[in-house]
Short mmCIF file of C-alpha atoms in Angstrom, two decimals:
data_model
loop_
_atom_site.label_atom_id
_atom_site.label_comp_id
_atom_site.label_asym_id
_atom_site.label_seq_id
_atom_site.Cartn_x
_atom_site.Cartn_y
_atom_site.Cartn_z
CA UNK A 1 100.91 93.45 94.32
CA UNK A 2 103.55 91.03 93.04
CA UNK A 3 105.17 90.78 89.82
CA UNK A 4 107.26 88.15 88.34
CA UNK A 5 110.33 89.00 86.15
CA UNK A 6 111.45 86.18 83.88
CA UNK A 7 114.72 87.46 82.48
CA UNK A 8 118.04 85.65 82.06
CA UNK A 9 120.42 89.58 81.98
CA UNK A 10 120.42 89.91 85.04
CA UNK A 11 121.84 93.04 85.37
CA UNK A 12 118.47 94.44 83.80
CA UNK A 13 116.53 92.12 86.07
CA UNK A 14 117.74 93.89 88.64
CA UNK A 15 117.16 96.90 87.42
CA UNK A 16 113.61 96.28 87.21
CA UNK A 17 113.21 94.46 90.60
CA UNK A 18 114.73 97.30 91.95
CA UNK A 19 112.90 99.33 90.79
CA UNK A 20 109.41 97.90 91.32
CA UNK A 21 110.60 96.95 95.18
CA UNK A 22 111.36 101.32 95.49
CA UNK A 23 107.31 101.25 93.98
CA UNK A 24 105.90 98.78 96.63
CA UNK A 25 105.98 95.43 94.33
CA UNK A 26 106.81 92.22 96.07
CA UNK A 27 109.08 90.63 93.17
CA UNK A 28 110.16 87.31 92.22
CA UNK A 29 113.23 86.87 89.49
CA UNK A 30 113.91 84.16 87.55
CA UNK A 31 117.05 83.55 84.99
CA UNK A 32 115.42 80.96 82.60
CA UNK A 33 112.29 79.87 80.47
CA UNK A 34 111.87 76.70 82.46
CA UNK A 35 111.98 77.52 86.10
CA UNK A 36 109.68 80.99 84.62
CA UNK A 37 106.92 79.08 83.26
CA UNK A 38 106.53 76.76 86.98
CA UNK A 39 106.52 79.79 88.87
CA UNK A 40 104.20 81.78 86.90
CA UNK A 41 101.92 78.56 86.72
CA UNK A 42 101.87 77.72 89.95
CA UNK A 43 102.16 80.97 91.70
CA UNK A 44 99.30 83.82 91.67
CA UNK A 45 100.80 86.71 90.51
CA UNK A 46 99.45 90.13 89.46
CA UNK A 47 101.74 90.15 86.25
CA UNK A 48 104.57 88.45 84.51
CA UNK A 49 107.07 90.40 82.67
CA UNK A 50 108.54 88.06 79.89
CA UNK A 51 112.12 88.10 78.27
CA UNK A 52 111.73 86.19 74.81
CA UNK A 53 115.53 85.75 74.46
CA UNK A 54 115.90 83.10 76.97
CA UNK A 55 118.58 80.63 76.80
CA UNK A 56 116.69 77.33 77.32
CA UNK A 57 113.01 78.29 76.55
CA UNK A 58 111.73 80.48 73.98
CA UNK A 59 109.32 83.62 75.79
CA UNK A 60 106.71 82.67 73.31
CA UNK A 61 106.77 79.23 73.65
CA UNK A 62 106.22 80.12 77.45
CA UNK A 63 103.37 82.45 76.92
CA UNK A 64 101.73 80.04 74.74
CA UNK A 65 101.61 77.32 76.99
CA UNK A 66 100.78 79.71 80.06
CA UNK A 67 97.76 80.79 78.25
CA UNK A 68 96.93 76.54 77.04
CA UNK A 69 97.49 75.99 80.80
CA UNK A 70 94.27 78.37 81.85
CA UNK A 71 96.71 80.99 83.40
CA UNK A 72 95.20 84.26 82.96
CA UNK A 73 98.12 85.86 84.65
CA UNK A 74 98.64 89.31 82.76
CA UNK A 75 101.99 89.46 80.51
CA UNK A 76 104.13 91.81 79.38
CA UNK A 77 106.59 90.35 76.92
CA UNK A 78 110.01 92.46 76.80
CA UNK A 79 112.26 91.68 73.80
CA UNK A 80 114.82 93.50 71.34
CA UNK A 81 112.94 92.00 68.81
CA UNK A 82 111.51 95.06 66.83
CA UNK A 83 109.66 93.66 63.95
CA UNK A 84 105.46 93.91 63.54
CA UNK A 85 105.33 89.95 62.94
CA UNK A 86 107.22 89.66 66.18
CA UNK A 87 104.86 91.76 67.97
CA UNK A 88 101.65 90.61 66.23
CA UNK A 89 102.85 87.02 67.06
CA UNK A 90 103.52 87.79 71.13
CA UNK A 91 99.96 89.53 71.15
CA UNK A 92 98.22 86.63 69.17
CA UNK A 93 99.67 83.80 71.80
CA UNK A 94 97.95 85.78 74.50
CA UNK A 95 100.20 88.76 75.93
CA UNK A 96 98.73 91.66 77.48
CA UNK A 97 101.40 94.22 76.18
CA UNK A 98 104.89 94.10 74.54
CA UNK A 99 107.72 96.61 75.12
CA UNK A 100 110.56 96.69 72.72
CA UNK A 101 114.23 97.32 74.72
CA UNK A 102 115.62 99.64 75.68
CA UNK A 103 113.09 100.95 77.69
CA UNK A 104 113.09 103.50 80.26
CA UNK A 105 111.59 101.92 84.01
CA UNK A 106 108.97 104.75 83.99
CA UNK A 107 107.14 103.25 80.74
CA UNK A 108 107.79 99.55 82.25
CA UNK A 109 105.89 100.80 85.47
CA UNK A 110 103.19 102.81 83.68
CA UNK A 111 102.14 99.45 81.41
CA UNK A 112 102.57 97.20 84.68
CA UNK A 113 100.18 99.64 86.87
CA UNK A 114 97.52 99.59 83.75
CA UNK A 115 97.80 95.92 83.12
CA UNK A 116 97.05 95.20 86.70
CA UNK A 117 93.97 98.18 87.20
CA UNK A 118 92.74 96.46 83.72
CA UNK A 119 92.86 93.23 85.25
CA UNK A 120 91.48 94.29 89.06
CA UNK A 121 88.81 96.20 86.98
CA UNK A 122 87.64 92.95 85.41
CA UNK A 123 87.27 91.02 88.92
CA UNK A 124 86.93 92.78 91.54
CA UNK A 125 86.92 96.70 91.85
CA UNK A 126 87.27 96.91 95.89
CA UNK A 127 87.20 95.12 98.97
CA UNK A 128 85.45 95.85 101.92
CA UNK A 129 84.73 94.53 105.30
CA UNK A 130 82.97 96.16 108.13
CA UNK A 131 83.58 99.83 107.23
CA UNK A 132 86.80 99.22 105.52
CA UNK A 133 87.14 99.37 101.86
CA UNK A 134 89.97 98.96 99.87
CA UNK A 135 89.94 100.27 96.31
CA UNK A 136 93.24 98.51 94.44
CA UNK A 137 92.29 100.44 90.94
CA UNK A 138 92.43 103.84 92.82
CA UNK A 139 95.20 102.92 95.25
CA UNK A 140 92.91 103.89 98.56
CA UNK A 141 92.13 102.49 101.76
CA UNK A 142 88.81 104.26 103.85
CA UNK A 143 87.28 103.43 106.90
CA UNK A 144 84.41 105.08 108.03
CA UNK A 145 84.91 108.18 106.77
CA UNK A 146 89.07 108.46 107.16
CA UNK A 147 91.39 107.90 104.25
CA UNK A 148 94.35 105.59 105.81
CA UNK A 149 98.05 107.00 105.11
CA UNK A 150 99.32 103.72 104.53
CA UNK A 151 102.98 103.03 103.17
CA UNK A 152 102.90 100.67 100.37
CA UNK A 153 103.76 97.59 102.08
CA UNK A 154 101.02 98.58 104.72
CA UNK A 155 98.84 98.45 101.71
CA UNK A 156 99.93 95.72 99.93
CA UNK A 157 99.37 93.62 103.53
CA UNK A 158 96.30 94.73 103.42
CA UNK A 159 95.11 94.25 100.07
CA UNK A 160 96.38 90.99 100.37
CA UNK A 161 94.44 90.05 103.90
CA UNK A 162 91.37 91.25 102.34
CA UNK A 163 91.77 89.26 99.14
CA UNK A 164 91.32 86.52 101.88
CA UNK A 165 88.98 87.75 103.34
CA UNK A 166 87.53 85.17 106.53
CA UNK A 167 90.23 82.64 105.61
CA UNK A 168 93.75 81.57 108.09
CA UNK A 169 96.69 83.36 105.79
CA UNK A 170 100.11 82.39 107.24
CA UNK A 171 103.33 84.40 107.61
CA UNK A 172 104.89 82.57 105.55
CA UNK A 173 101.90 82.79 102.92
CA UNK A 174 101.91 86.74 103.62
CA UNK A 175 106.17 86.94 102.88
CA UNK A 176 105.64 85.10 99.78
CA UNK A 177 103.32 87.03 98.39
CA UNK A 178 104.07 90.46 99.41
CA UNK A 179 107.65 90.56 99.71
CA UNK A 180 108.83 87.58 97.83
CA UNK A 181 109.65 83.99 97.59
CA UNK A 182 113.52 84.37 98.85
CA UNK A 183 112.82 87.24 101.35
CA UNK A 184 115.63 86.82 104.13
CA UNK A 185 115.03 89.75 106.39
CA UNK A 186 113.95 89.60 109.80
CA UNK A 187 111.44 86.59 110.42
CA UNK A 188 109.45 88.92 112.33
CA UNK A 189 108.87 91.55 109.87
CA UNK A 190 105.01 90.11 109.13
CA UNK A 191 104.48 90.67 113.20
CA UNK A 192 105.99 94.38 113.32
CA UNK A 193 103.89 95.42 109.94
CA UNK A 194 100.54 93.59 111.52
CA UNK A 195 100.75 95.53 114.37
CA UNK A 196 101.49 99.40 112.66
CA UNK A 197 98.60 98.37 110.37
CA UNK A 198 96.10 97.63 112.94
CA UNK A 199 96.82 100.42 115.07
CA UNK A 200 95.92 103.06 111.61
CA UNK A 201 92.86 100.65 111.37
CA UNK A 202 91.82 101.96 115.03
CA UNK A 203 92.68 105.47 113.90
CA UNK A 204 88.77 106.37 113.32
CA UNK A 205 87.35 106.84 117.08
CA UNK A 206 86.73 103.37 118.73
CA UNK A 207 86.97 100.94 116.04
CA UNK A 208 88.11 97.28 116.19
CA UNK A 209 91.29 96.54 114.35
CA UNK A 210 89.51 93.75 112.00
CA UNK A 211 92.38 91.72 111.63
CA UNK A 212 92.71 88.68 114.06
CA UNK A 213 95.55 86.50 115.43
CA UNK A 214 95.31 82.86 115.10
CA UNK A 215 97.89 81.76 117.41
CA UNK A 216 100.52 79.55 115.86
CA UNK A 217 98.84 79.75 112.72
CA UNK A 218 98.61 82.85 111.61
CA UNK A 219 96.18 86.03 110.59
CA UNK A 220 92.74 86.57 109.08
CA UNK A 221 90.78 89.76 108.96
CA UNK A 222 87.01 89.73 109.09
CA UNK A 223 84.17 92.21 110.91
CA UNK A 224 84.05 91.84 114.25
CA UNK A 225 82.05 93.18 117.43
CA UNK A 226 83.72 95.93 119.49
CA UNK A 227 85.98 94.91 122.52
#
């Protein structure tokens, strides 16, 4: 899952992207309206959370055009601003949820995870190929008849291989999306995580590891005969 965080304090941005890493998020920051509204328009994300305060860009001027723009994106809008016709207003633009600061991270992350099952629930409620299905809603992974113990980047990985599901995905495609857009850690991190996850996908007696190498390209998981 990734989340963007448009907010221009950024010691409470990085509160939150801290946060949301330690919870398996890949997250993206930004520090103004401008830069916000590009990357949540042409980025998929599985939320936004939205600072109205911004310097250059009002949050529900941002919202409003997200939402003119076709993005269906889910949005929580987080704001100091306490009053009903501020709320009523957000909510009437098209956000998903609005959460008045302070706030404690545990509410934050409770109205992220039921934005996104609310959203998941509305397009697709699990992904399977072969004998592998991944429910996103109930946070599970099962193949055959084994539940996987995967680690949340494990899962993530493979949430997002089966979201692509017969088609090339890159490395870089796969640290974009779930780790994020600045990730600087070891270039082969995407290599080391492919090869853990395939060898829990083989966990259940003889069974193929689904996901494929394209060399110099990169991955893409689909049912395939025994070796």
């Amino acid at each position: 899952m990734k989340i963007l965080i448009i907010e221009d304090d950024k010691r409470i941005a990085t509160v939150m992207q801290r946060g949301l890493k330690e919870e398996g998020f890949a997250v993206d920051v930004v520090y103004d309206g401008e830069e916000g509204e590009y990357m949540a328009a042409e980025n998929p994300y599985d939320a936004v959370v939205l600072d109205l305060n911004l310097p250059d860009k009002d949050g529900m001027a941002i919202c409003k055009k997200l939402r003119q723009s076709k993005v269906q994106t889910p949005i929580i809008m987080v704001t100091a601003r306490t009053s009903i016709e501020d709320r009523v207003k957000g909510l009437n633009l098209g956000a998903d949820d609005y959460l008045t600061k302070p706030f404690v991270f545990s509410e934050l992350l409770a109205r992220i995870r039921s934005l996104i099952r609310r959203n998941a629930a509305q397009k697709l409620p699990q992904y399977q190929v072969d004998d592998l299905v991944l429910d996103p809603i109930k946070h599970v992974a099962i193949r055959g008849k084994d539940t996987l113990a995967l680690t949340a980047k494990e899962f993530a990985l493979l949430e997002f291989l089966l979201s692509h599901q017969g088609e090339i995905v890159t490395r870089t495609m796969i640290l974009e999306h779930v780790w994020d857009f600045n990730y600087d850690g070891l270039s082969n991190v995407v290599d080391v995580f492919i090869k853990t996850l395939r060898k829990k996908l083989k966990t259940a007696g003889n069974k193929t590891p689904l996901i494929n190498t394209v060399h110099g390209v990169g991955y893409k998981i689909e049912a395939s005969e025994p070796q």
